[in-house]
Amino acid sequence: MGPRIGEVSARGRLAEPAEGISEAELALAARNHGLPLEALRYDVTPPGLHYVLTHYDIPLTDEADWQLVIDGAVRSPLTFGVPELRAFAAETHRVTMECAGNGRARLTPRPISQPWLVEAVGTADWTGVPLRVLLREAGLTPEAVDIVFTGADHGIERGIEQDYQRSLPAALALGDDPPILVAYEMNGHPLPPQHGSPIRLIVPGWYGMASVKWLHTITAITLPFNGFQQDVAYRLRQNATDRGTPVTRIAPRSLLQPPGFPDFMSRDRVVPPGPVRIEGRAWTGNPPLAQVEFSPDGGLTWSAAELAAPDPNHPWSWRRWHATWTATPGTHTLCSRATDHTGASQPIEQAWNRGGFANNATQQVIVHCVEADE
Amino acid sequence: MGPRIGEVSARGRLAEPAEGISEAELALAARNHGLPLEALRYDVTPPGLHYVLTHYDIPLTDEADWQLVIDGAVRSPLTFGVPELRAFAAETHRVTMECAGNGRARLTPRPISQPWLVEAVGTADWTGVPLRVLLREAGLTPEAVDIVFTGADHGIERGIEQDYQRSLPAALALGDDPPILVAYEMNGHPLPPQHGSPIRLIVPGWYGMASVKWLHTITAITLPFNGFQQDVAYRLRQNATDRGTPVTRIAPRSLLQPPGFPDFMSRDRVVPPGPVRIEGRAWTGNPPLAQVEFSPDGGLTWSAAELAAPDPNHPWSWRRWHATWTATPGTHTLCSRATDHTGASQPIEQAWNRGGFANNATQQVIVHCVEADE
């Protein structure tokens, strides 16, 4: 007798007090990867440095045979090959994407899942057809409530066998805030396998779970979507029975590019005494940002950083900021804090939720300012 | 008073019994990344899926200004820009590269460092100038013993501030076994930042530590090189005072592409009952391989797998293998084992060394064969 499919997954759980990262969490950390923080230097993240999170396996796909089906509550069900999508007028958007679980491994107790610290982010130029254009071509019926996006990645999660599926409200999918793309290029090239080759959804301003990769079906439905990734996984809950609220737009966040040079093992930084230019990036799913602040003492005192003006061509991209810090001998903790136009900001201590989602606690960069050896 | 530079690093250590992966190890796992095992399906690993290990930060480099200096015990010190390197006749080699620390996190006790499980590998087509051509151009003097390669990545390791440096014996550097390249292209494109842009060394058949990235200086010296990465770090030792032996060529290894589909959290696999084609790759730094075997029961019983014939154009590349397994309901542990032409093979239990180097213990893939739900 073999196990039943529902018995294969372990139950969702929180780490025990003082429980180190487990081998299962490490296996996810070795597969998936974050942005090395020095790559904050690039306006557009070079291939291979953008964060990647794959729920199951990267599927084997073939652009030549790929078909995107639009069906359900539409007047004209449609099917497109990639060349037919490329025949539409293309749009390109520069989008900062962040994983909804970024920061999870810094929580106490730690939800057992992909153990990100602060690095699950990246910015790319995505090119494709606006989703609204395809939906208008198919003609949503007035009864359409949610639009469901299905990818080719297949697996089990907490006992539920599934293709990865997420939905968006019909009104959002038809609108332009954010401008949603059915994308076939990343940084001017066909999508790499791990970023959804040959086509994926891009939902600017939302955490990455909305941007379904390896997209093959778009279905308009007449009742709210209750799939696993919508109704169970990506929700902000306080306990296992709390129904919670959905994870949607990216909370304001900033990261600073660690100055000086690193110690291999601790990733602590070393700088000489004197003025140090501190640079970083800041972003939000609810633009524009209002300000970025810098703290040289772990969040005790803050001063305004110089935030680059918003680029009207790239409202969904991170923005560069800088500050000057005068390093004095000793060990320091550097932090930055972004605030958006509504006043939403980054906490120093993260409010906890059971899935470890939508964290935006301030980063802490340990810097040793060393005296020259005589 | 600040710390002195020698005080910044923690001492090298082994994990305590039952100590989980620490936050420092996790930070390395989130920066660096392995090959997602489904990417074993590609003969040449697509960009972004090849393993990456960076000791310090990825440096900011500019191909237009880059200069490679060849100096030391040579008759004519030389300097080359990238266009001048491209003017030499180019060679391309398909090389399977593996990190010397692959498998470290499976050791007990676990050496505290980059915590790889089994995935620190990848195969790429590297194009550049043969090293021997450049060395002959400069003319090594008869006193030259070692050739030292210096990269632009700078940091501290166990209290030693350094640019990353490794050496090769002069005779090896001048020879053609293996055919060493000063490479400027990966898979037909300029090197990405994380793979050594604009130029790097490629030493086929050796663990990755030999293939210095962001290469700017090649120095012939007349005494054996005793730099940190040569004399301290990459050595096989049994204890902290053991001088040990150097890590050099890659030990024979095979990996199998996990069949079926995964559980998100455990990465365990699910298959239905019946025949399952098992595919994988095998490689060695001492080619050719002699055989690959497959075990469906955790290494209790083995049978020969079908190993693809060696490709005379790609002696330094991994080779594909396959086996057929008939899955029966229950939970199974699949393994594979490569053996090279000298009889060197993969152990089921890894011989331990203090740095966690040159592991090649057999991979274990847990597969649940489930009955269909009624």
PDB file of N, CA and C in Angstrom, chain B residues 250-321:
ATOM      1  N   ILE B 250      37.846  17.248  -9.948  1.00  0.00           N
ATOM      2  CA  ILE B 250      36.505  16.861  -9.512  1.00  0.00           C
ATOM      3  C   ILE B 250      36.410  15.339  -9.394  1.00  0.00           C
ATOM      4  N   ALA B 251      35.922  14.878  -8.252  1.00  0.00           N
ATOM      5  CA  ALA B 251      35.689  13.442  -8.048  1.00  0.00           C
ATOM      6  C   ALA B 251      34.465  13.012  -8.860  1.00  0.00           C
ATOM      7  N   PRO B 252      34.402  11.732  -9.275  1.00  0.00           N
ATOM      8  CA  PRO B 252      33.259  11.299 -10.083  1.00  0.00           C
ATOM      9  C   PRO B 252      31.944  11.491  -9.336  1.00  0.00           C
ATOM     10  N   ARG B 253      30.946  11.950 -10.055  1.00  0.00           N
ATOM     11  CA  ARG B 253      29.647  12.190  -9.422  1.00  0.00           C
ATOM     12  C   ARG B 253      28.545  12.037 -10.456  1.00  0.00           C
ATOM     13  N   SER B 254      27.367  11.689  -9.981  1.00  0.00           N
ATOM     14  CA  SER B 254      26.186  11.665 -10.845  1.00  0.00           C
ATOM     15  C   SER B 254      25.028  12.264 -10.072  1.00  0.00           C
ATOM     16  N   LEU B 255      24.094  12.804 -10.812  1.00  0.00           N
ATOM     17  CA  LEU B 255      22.844  13.290 -10.221  1.00  0.00           C
ATOM     18  C   LEU B 255      21.705  12.765 -11.070  1.00  0.00           C
ATOM     19  N   LEU B 256      20.600  12.483 -10.410  1.00  0.00           N
ATOM     20  CA  LEU B 256      19.419  12.097 -11.179  1.00  0.00           C
ATOM     21  C   LEU B 256      18.393  13.209 -11.105  1.00  0.00           C
ATOM     22  N   GLN B 257      17.737  13.403 -12.245  1.00  0.00           N
ATOM     23  CA  GLN B 257      16.696  14.423 -12.357  1.00  0.00           C
ATOM     24  C   GLN B 257      15.461  13.864 -11.668  1.00  0.00           C
ATOM     25  N   PRO B 258      15.036  14.477 -10.561  1.00  0.00           N
ATOM     26  CA  PRO B 258      13.951  13.865  -9.782  1.00  0.00           C
ATOM     27  C   PRO B 258      12.699  13.655 -10.635  1.00  0.00           C
ATOM     28  N   PRO B 259      12.157  12.423 -10.645  1.00  0.00           N
ATOM     29  CA  PRO B 259      11.011  12.129 -11.513  1.00  0.00           C
ATOM     30  C   PRO B 259       9.702  12.626 -10.901  1.00  0.00           C
ATOM     31  N   GLY B 260       8.644  12.585 -11.715  1.00  0.00           N
ATOM     32  CA  GLY B 260       7.306  12.943 -11.238  1.00  0.00           C
ATOM     33  C   GLY B 260       7.212  14.412 -10.920  1.00  0.00           C
ATOM     34  N   PHE B 261       6.426  14.735  -9.889  1.00  0.00           N
ATOM     35  CA  PHE B 261       6.289  16.142  -9.496  1.00  0.00           C
ATOM     36  C   PHE B 261       6.564  16.280  -8.011  1.00  0.00           C
ATOM     37  N   PRO B 262       6.894  17.515  -7.547  1.00  0.00           N
ATOM     38  CA  PRO B 262       7.348  17.671  -6.169  1.00  0.00           C
ATOM     39  C   PRO B 262       6.253  18.121  -5.202  1.00  0.00           C
ATOM     40  N   ASP B 263       6.476  17.795  -3.939  1.00  0.00           N
ATOM     41  CA  ASP B 263       5.815  18.499  -2.840  1.00  0.00           C
ATOM     42  C   ASP B 263       6.594  19.794  -2.612  1.00  0.00           C
ATOM     43  N   PHE B 264       5.893  20.908  -2.498  1.00  0.00           N
ATOM     44  CA  PHE B 264       6.566  22.199  -2.374  1.00  0.00           C
ATOM     45  C   PHE B 264       7.607  22.223  -1.256  1.00  0.00           C
ATOM     46  N   MET B 265       7.214  21.801  -0.075  1.00  0.00           N
ATOM     47  CA  MET B 265       8.072  22.053   1.089  1.00  0.00           C
ATOM     48  C   MET B 265       9.179  21.030   1.230  1.00  0.00           C
ATOM     49  N   SER B 266       8.894  19.750   1.011  1.00  0.00           N
ATOM     50  CA  SER B 266       9.910  18.720   1.239  1.00  0.00           C
ATOM     51  C   SER B 266      10.734  18.455  -0.011  1.00  0.00           C
ATOM     52  N   ARG B 267      10.228  18.863  -1.188  1.00  0.00           N
ATOM     53  CA  ARG B 267      10.823  18.488  -2.482  1.00  0.00           C
ATOM     54  C   ARG B 267      10.772  16.978  -2.724  1.00  0.00           C
ATOM     55  N   ASP B 268      10.107  16.213  -1.850  1.00  0.00           N
ATOM     56  CA  ASP B 268       9.830  14.803  -2.159  1.00  0.00           C
ATOM     57  C   ASP B 268       9.041  14.737  -3.466  1.00  0.00           C
ATOM     58  N   ARG B 269       9.154  13.599  -4.137  1.00  0.00           N
ATOM     59  CA  ARG B 269       8.516  13.453  -5.449  1.00  0.00           C
ATOM     60  C   ARG B 269       7.314  12.522  -5.381  1.00  0.00           C
ATOM     61  N   VAL B 270       6.411  12.670  -6.319  1.00  0.00           N
ATOM     62  CA  VAL B 270       5.234  11.813  -6.429  1.00  0.00           C
ATOM     63  C   VAL B 270       5.170  11.235  -7.833  1.00  0.00           C
ATOM     64  N   VAL B 271       5.012   9.908  -7.921  1.00  0.00           N
ATOM     65  CA  VAL B 271       4.802   9.254  -9.227  1.00  0.00           C
ATOM     66  C   VAL B 271       3.659   8.251  -9.090  1.00  0.00           C
ATOM     67  N   PRO B 272       2.984   7.939 -10.207  1.00  0.00           N
ATOM     68  CA  PRO B 272       2.004   6.849 -10.192  1.00  0.00           C
ATOM     69  C   PRO B 272       2.728   5.514 -10.304  1.00  0.00           C
ATOM     70  N   PRO B 273       2.050   4.399  -9.993  1.00  0.00           N
ATOM     71  CA  PRO B 273       2.684   3.091 -10.182  1.00  0.00           C
ATOM     72  C   PRO B 273       2.965   2.832 -11.659  1.00  0.00           C
ATOM     73  N   GLY B 274       4.017   2.049 -11.929  1.00  0.00           N
ATOM     74  CA  GLY B 274       4.332   1.681 -13.315  1.00  0.00           C
ATOM     75  C   GLY B 274       5.731   2.090 -13.697  1.00  0.00           C
ATOM     76  N   PRO B 275       6.098   1.886 -14.980  1.00  0.00           N
ATOM     77  CA  PRO B 275       7.473   2.190 -15.402  1.00  0.00           C
ATOM     78  C   PRO B 275       7.738   3.692 -15.414  1.00  0.00           C
ATOM     79  N   VAL B 276       8.901   4.073 -14.910  1.00  0.00           N
ATOM     80  CA  VAL B 276       9.312   5.478 -14.853  1.00  0.00           C
ATOM     81  C   VAL B 276      10.697   5.559 -15.491  1.00  0.00           C
ATOM     82  N   ARG B 277      10.858   6.442 -16.468  1.00  0.00           N
ATOM     83  CA  ARG B 277      12.188   6.642 -17.032  1.00  0.00           C
ATOM     84  C   ARG B 277      12.964   7.571 -16.095  1.00  0.00           C
ATOM     85  N   ILE B 278      14.118   7.113 -15.637  1.00  0.00           N
ATOM     86  CA  ILE B 278      14.979   7.896 -14.749  1.00  0.00           C
ATOM     87  C   ILE B 278      16.130   8.428 -15.585  1.00  0.00           C
ATOM     88  N   GLU B 279      16.302   9.742 -15.599  1.00  0.00           N
ATOM     89  CA  GLU B 279      17.386  10.350 -16.368  1.00  0.00           C
ATOM     90  C   GLU B 279      18.294  11.140 -15.447  1.00  0.00           C
ATOM     91  N   GLY B 280      19.540  11.280 -15.857  1.00  0.00           N
ATOM     92  CA  GLY B 280      20.453  12.088 -15.069  1.00  0.00           C
ATOM     93  C   GLY B 280      21.705  12.403 -15.848  1.00  0.00           C
ATOM     94  N   ARG B 281      22.694  12.925 -15.107  1.00  0.00           N
ATOM     95  CA  ARG B 281      23.985  13.312 -15.680  1.00  0.00           C
ATOM     96  C   ARG B 281      25.078  12.749 -14.793  1.00  0.00           C
ATOM     97  N   ALA B 282      26.232  12.528 -15.386  1.00  0.00           N
ATOM     98  CA  ALA B 282      27.393  12.069 -14.618  1.00  0.00           C
ATOM     99  C   ALA B 282      28.635  12.748 -15.171  1.00  0.00           C
ATOM    100  N   TRP B 283      29.615  12.996 -14.296  1.00  0.00           N
ATOM    101  CA  TRP B 283      30.833  13.690 -14.719  1.00  0.00           C
ATOM    102  C   TRP B 283      31.987  13.332 -13.798  1.00  0.00           C
ATOM    103  N   THR B 284      33.174  13.706 -14.229  1.00  0.00           N
ATOM    104  CA  THR B 284      34.384  13.503 -13.432  1.00  0.00           C
ATOM    105  C   THR B 284      35.444  14.468 -13.935  1.00  0.00           C
ATOM    106  N   GLY B 285      36.369  14.830 -13.070  1.00  0.00           N
ATOM    107  CA  GLY B 285      37.500  15.646 -13.481  1.00  0.00           C
ATOM    108  C   GLY B 285      38.637  14.821 -14.048  1.00  0.00           C
ATOM    109  N   ASN B 286      38.415  13.519 -14.097  1.00  0.00           N
ATOM    110  CA  ASN B 286      39.435  12.591 -14.565  1.00  0.00           C
ATOM    111  C   ASN B 286      38.800  11.669 -15.596  1.00  0.00           C
ATOM    112  N   PRO B 287      38.346  12.236 -16.733  1.00  0.00           N
ATOM    113  CA  PRO B 287      37.590  11.434 -17.698  1.00  0.00           C
ATOM    114  C   PRO B 287      38.470  10.398 -18.377  1.00  0.00           C
ATOM    115  N   PRO B 288      37.895   9.358 -18.994  1.00  0.00           N
ATOM    116  CA  PRO B 288      36.449   9.166 -19.113  1.00  0.00           C
ATOM    117  C   PRO B 288      35.841   8.398 -17.939  1.00  0.00           C
ATOM    118  N   LEU B 289      34.520   8.534 -17.807  1.00  0.00           N
ATOM    119  CA  LEU B 289      33.755   7.704 -16.897  1.00  0.00           C
ATOM    120  C   LEU B 289      33.717   6.276 -17.425  1.00  0.00           C
ATOM    121  N   ALA B 290      33.592   5.320 -16.518  1.00  0.00           N
ATOM    122  CA  ALA B 290      33.469   3.918 -16.929  1.00  0.00           C
ATOM    123  C   ALA B 290      32.010   3.458 -16.902  1.00  0.00           C
ATOM    124  N   GLN B 291      31.270   3.862 -15.854  1.00  0.00           N
ATOM    125  CA  GLN B 291      29.881   3.398 -15.775  1.00  0.00           C
ATOM    126  C   GLN B 291      29.080   4.254 -14.805  1.00  0.00           C
ATOM    127  N   VAL B 292      27.764   4.156 -14.962  1.00  0.00           N
ATOM    128  CA  VAL B 292      26.815   4.735 -14.001  1.00  0.00           C
ATOM    129  C   VAL B 292      25.852   3.625 -13.621  1.00  0.00           C
ATOM    130  N   GLU B 293      25.561   3.557 -12.312  1.00  0.00           N
ATOM    131  CA  GLU B 293      24.594   2.568 -11.828  1.00  0.00           C
ATOM    132  C   GLU B 293      23.419   3.275 -11.158  1.00  0.00           C
ATOM    133  N   PHE B 294      22.310   2.579 -11.097  1.00  0.00           N
ATOM    134  CA  PHE B 294      21.084   3.114 -10.504  1.00  0.00           C
ATOM    135  C   PHE B 294      20.623   2.180  -9.395  1.00  0.00           C
ATOM    136  N   SER B 295      20.169   2.766  -8.301  1.00  0.00           N
ATOM    137  CA  SER B 295      19.608   1.973  -7.199  1.00  0.00           C
ATOM    138  C   SER B 295      18.218   2.494  -6.848  1.00  0.00           C
ATOM    139  N   PRO B 296      17.226   1.607  -6.808  1.00  0.00           N
ATOM    140  CA  PRO B 296      15.863   2.032  -6.456  1.00  0.00           C
ATOM    141  C   PRO B 296      15.577   1.904  -4.963  1.00  0.00           C
ATOM    142  N   ASP B 297      16.590   1.480  -4.181  1.00  0.00           N
ATOM    143  CA  ASP B 297      16.332   1.147  -2.774  1.00  0.00           C
ATOM    144  C   ASP B 297      17.409   1.726  -1.857  1.00  0.00           C
ATOM    145  N   GLY B 298      17.813   2.976  -2.148  1.00  0.00           N
ATOM    146  CA  GLY B 298      18.719   3.667  -1.232  1.00  0.00           C
ATOM    147  C   GLY B 298      20.127   3.116  -1.222  1.00  0.00           C
ATOM    148  N   GLY B 299      20.492   2.347  -2.254  1.00  0.00           N
ATOM    149  CA  GLY B 299      21.863   1.872  -2.353  1.00  0.00           C
ATOM    150  C   GLY B 299      22.040   0.426  -1.945  1.00  0.00           C
ATOM    151  N   LEU B 300      20.929  -0.259  -1.656  1.00  0.00           N
ATOM    152  CA  LEU B 300      21.003  -1.678  -1.287  1.00  0.00           C
ATOM    153  C   LEU B 300      21.337  -2.528  -2.510  1.00  0.00           C
ATOM    154  N   THR B 301      20.650  -2.267  -3.604  1.00  0.00           N
ATOM    155  CA  THR B 301      20.924  -3.013  -4.849  1.00  0.00           C
ATOM    156  C   THR B 301      21.147  -2.022  -5.988  1.00  0.00           C
ATOM    157  N   TRP B 302      22.016  -2.413  -6.906  1.00  0.00           N
ATOM    158  CA  TRP B 302      22.412  -1.537  -8.015  1.00  0.00           C
ATOM    159  C   TRP B 302      22.299  -2.292  -9.328  1.00  0.00           C
ATOM    160  N   SER B 303      21.964  -1.551 -10.386  1.00  0.00           N
ATOM    161  CA  SER B 303      22.066  -2.135 -11.724  1.00  0.00           C
ATOM    162  C   SER B 303      22.610  -1.084 -12.674  1.00  0.00           C
ATOM    163  N   ALA B 304      23.216  -1.553 -13.768  1.00  0.00           N
ATOM    164  CA  ALA B 304      23.858  -0.622 -14.701  1.00  0.00           C
ATOM    165  C   ALA B 304      22.823   0.278 -15.353  1.00  0.00           C
ATOM    166  N   ALA B 305      23.114   1.555 -15.420  1.00  0.00           N
ATOM    167  CA  ALA B 305      22.299   2.494 -16.199  1.00  0.00           C
ATOM    168  C   ALA B 305      22.890   2.576 -17.602  1.00  0.00           C
ATOM    169  N   GLU B 306      22.099   3.098 -18.519  1.00  0.00           N
ATOM    170  CA  GLU B 306      22.558   3.299 -19.896  1.00  0.00           C
ATOM    171  C   GLU B 306      23.275   4.644 -19.937  1.00  0.00           C
ATOM    172  N   LEU B 307      24.594   4.613 -20.151  1.00  0.00           N
ATOM    173  CA  LEU B 307      25.393   5.847 -20.163  1.00  0.00           C
ATOM    174  C   LEU B 307      25.644   6.254 -21.610  1.00  0.00           C
ATOM    175  N   ALA B 308      25.325   7.497 -21.942  1.00  0.00           N
ATOM    176  CA  ALA B 308      25.546   7.970 -23.321  1.00  0.00           C
ATOM    177  C   ALA B 308      27.025   7.858 -23.668  1.00  0.00           C
ATOM    178  N   ALA B 309      27.311   7.566 -24.923  1.00  0.00           N
ATOM    179  CA  ALA B 309      28.706   7.455 -25.377  1.00  0.00           C
ATOM    180  C   ALA B 309      29.414   8.783 -25.142  1.00  0.00           C
ATOM    181  N   PRO B 310      30.726   8.740 -24.845  1.00  0.00           N
ATOM    182  CA  PRO B 310      31.453   9.997 -24.685  1.00  0.00           C
ATOM    183  C   PRO B 310      31.435  10.775 -25.998  1.00  0.00           C
ATOM    184  N   ASP B 311      31.242  12.082 -25.923  1.00  0.00           N
ATOM    185  CA  ASP B 311      31.250  12.931 -27.116  1.00  0.00           C
ATOM    186  C   ASP B 311      32.676  13.438 -27.291  1.00  0.00           C
ATOM    187  N   PRO B 312      33.362  13.028 -28.378  1.00  0.00           N
ATOM    188  CA  PRO B 312      34.772  13.420 -28.523  1.00  0.00           C
ATOM    189  C   PRO B 312      34.956  14.934 -28.581  1.00  0.00           C
ATOM    190  N   ASN B 313      33.898  15.658 -28.934  1.00  0.00           N
ATOM    191  CA  ASN B 313      34.014  17.121 -28.945  1.00  0.00           C
ATOM    192  C   ASN B 313      33.915  17.728 -27.554  1.00  0.00           C
ATOM    193  N   HIS B 314      33.387  16.971 -26.592  1.00  0.00           N
ATOM    194  CA  HIS B 314      33.111  17.550 -25.274  1.00  0.00           C
ATOM    195  C   HIS B 314      33.588  16.641 -24.148  1.00  0.00           C
ATOM    196  N   PRO B 315      34.895  16.340 -24.081  1.00  0.00           N
ATOM    197  CA  PRO B 315      35.366  15.410 -23.041  1.00  0.00           C
ATOM    198  C   PRO B 315      35.208  15.945 -21.617  1.00  0.00           C
ATOM    199  N   TRP B 316      35.052  17.275 -21.438  1.00  0.00           N
ATOM    200  CA  TRP B 316      34.974  17.867 -20.099  1.00  0.00           C
ATOM    201  C   TRP B 316      33.549  18.152 -19.662  1.00  0.00           C
ATOM    202  N   SER B 317      32.609  17.669 -20.456  1.00  0.00           N
ATOM    203  CA  SER B 317      31.187  17.887 -20.157  1.00  0.00           C
ATOM    204  C   SER B 317      30.587  16.672 -19.477  1.00  0.00           C
ATOM    205  N   TRP B 318      29.542  16.902 -18.697  1.00  0.00           N
ATOM    206  CA  TRP B 318      28.800  15.778 -18.146  1.00  0.00           C
ATOM    207  C   TRP B 318      28.205  14.928 -19.257  1.00  0.00           C
ATOM    208  N   ARG B 319      27.839  13.680 -18.914  1.00  0.00           N
ATOM    209  CA  ARG B 319      27.213  12.775 -19.874  1.00  0.00           C
ATOM    210  C   ARG B 319      25.848  12.362 -19.344  1.00  0.00           C
ATOM    211  N   ARG B 320      24.909  12.200 -20.276  1.00  0.00           N
ATOM    212  CA  ARG B 320      23.552  11.808 -19.942  1.00  0.00           C
ATOM    213  C   ARG B 320      23.504  10.304 -19.656  1.00  0.00           C
ATOM    214  N   TRP B 321      22.661   9.926 -18.721  1.00  0.00           N
ATOM    215  CA  TRP B 321      22.420   8.498 -18.517  1.00  0.00           C
ATOM    216  C   TRP B 321      20.928   8.289 -18.249  1.00  0.00           C
TER     217      TRP B 321
END
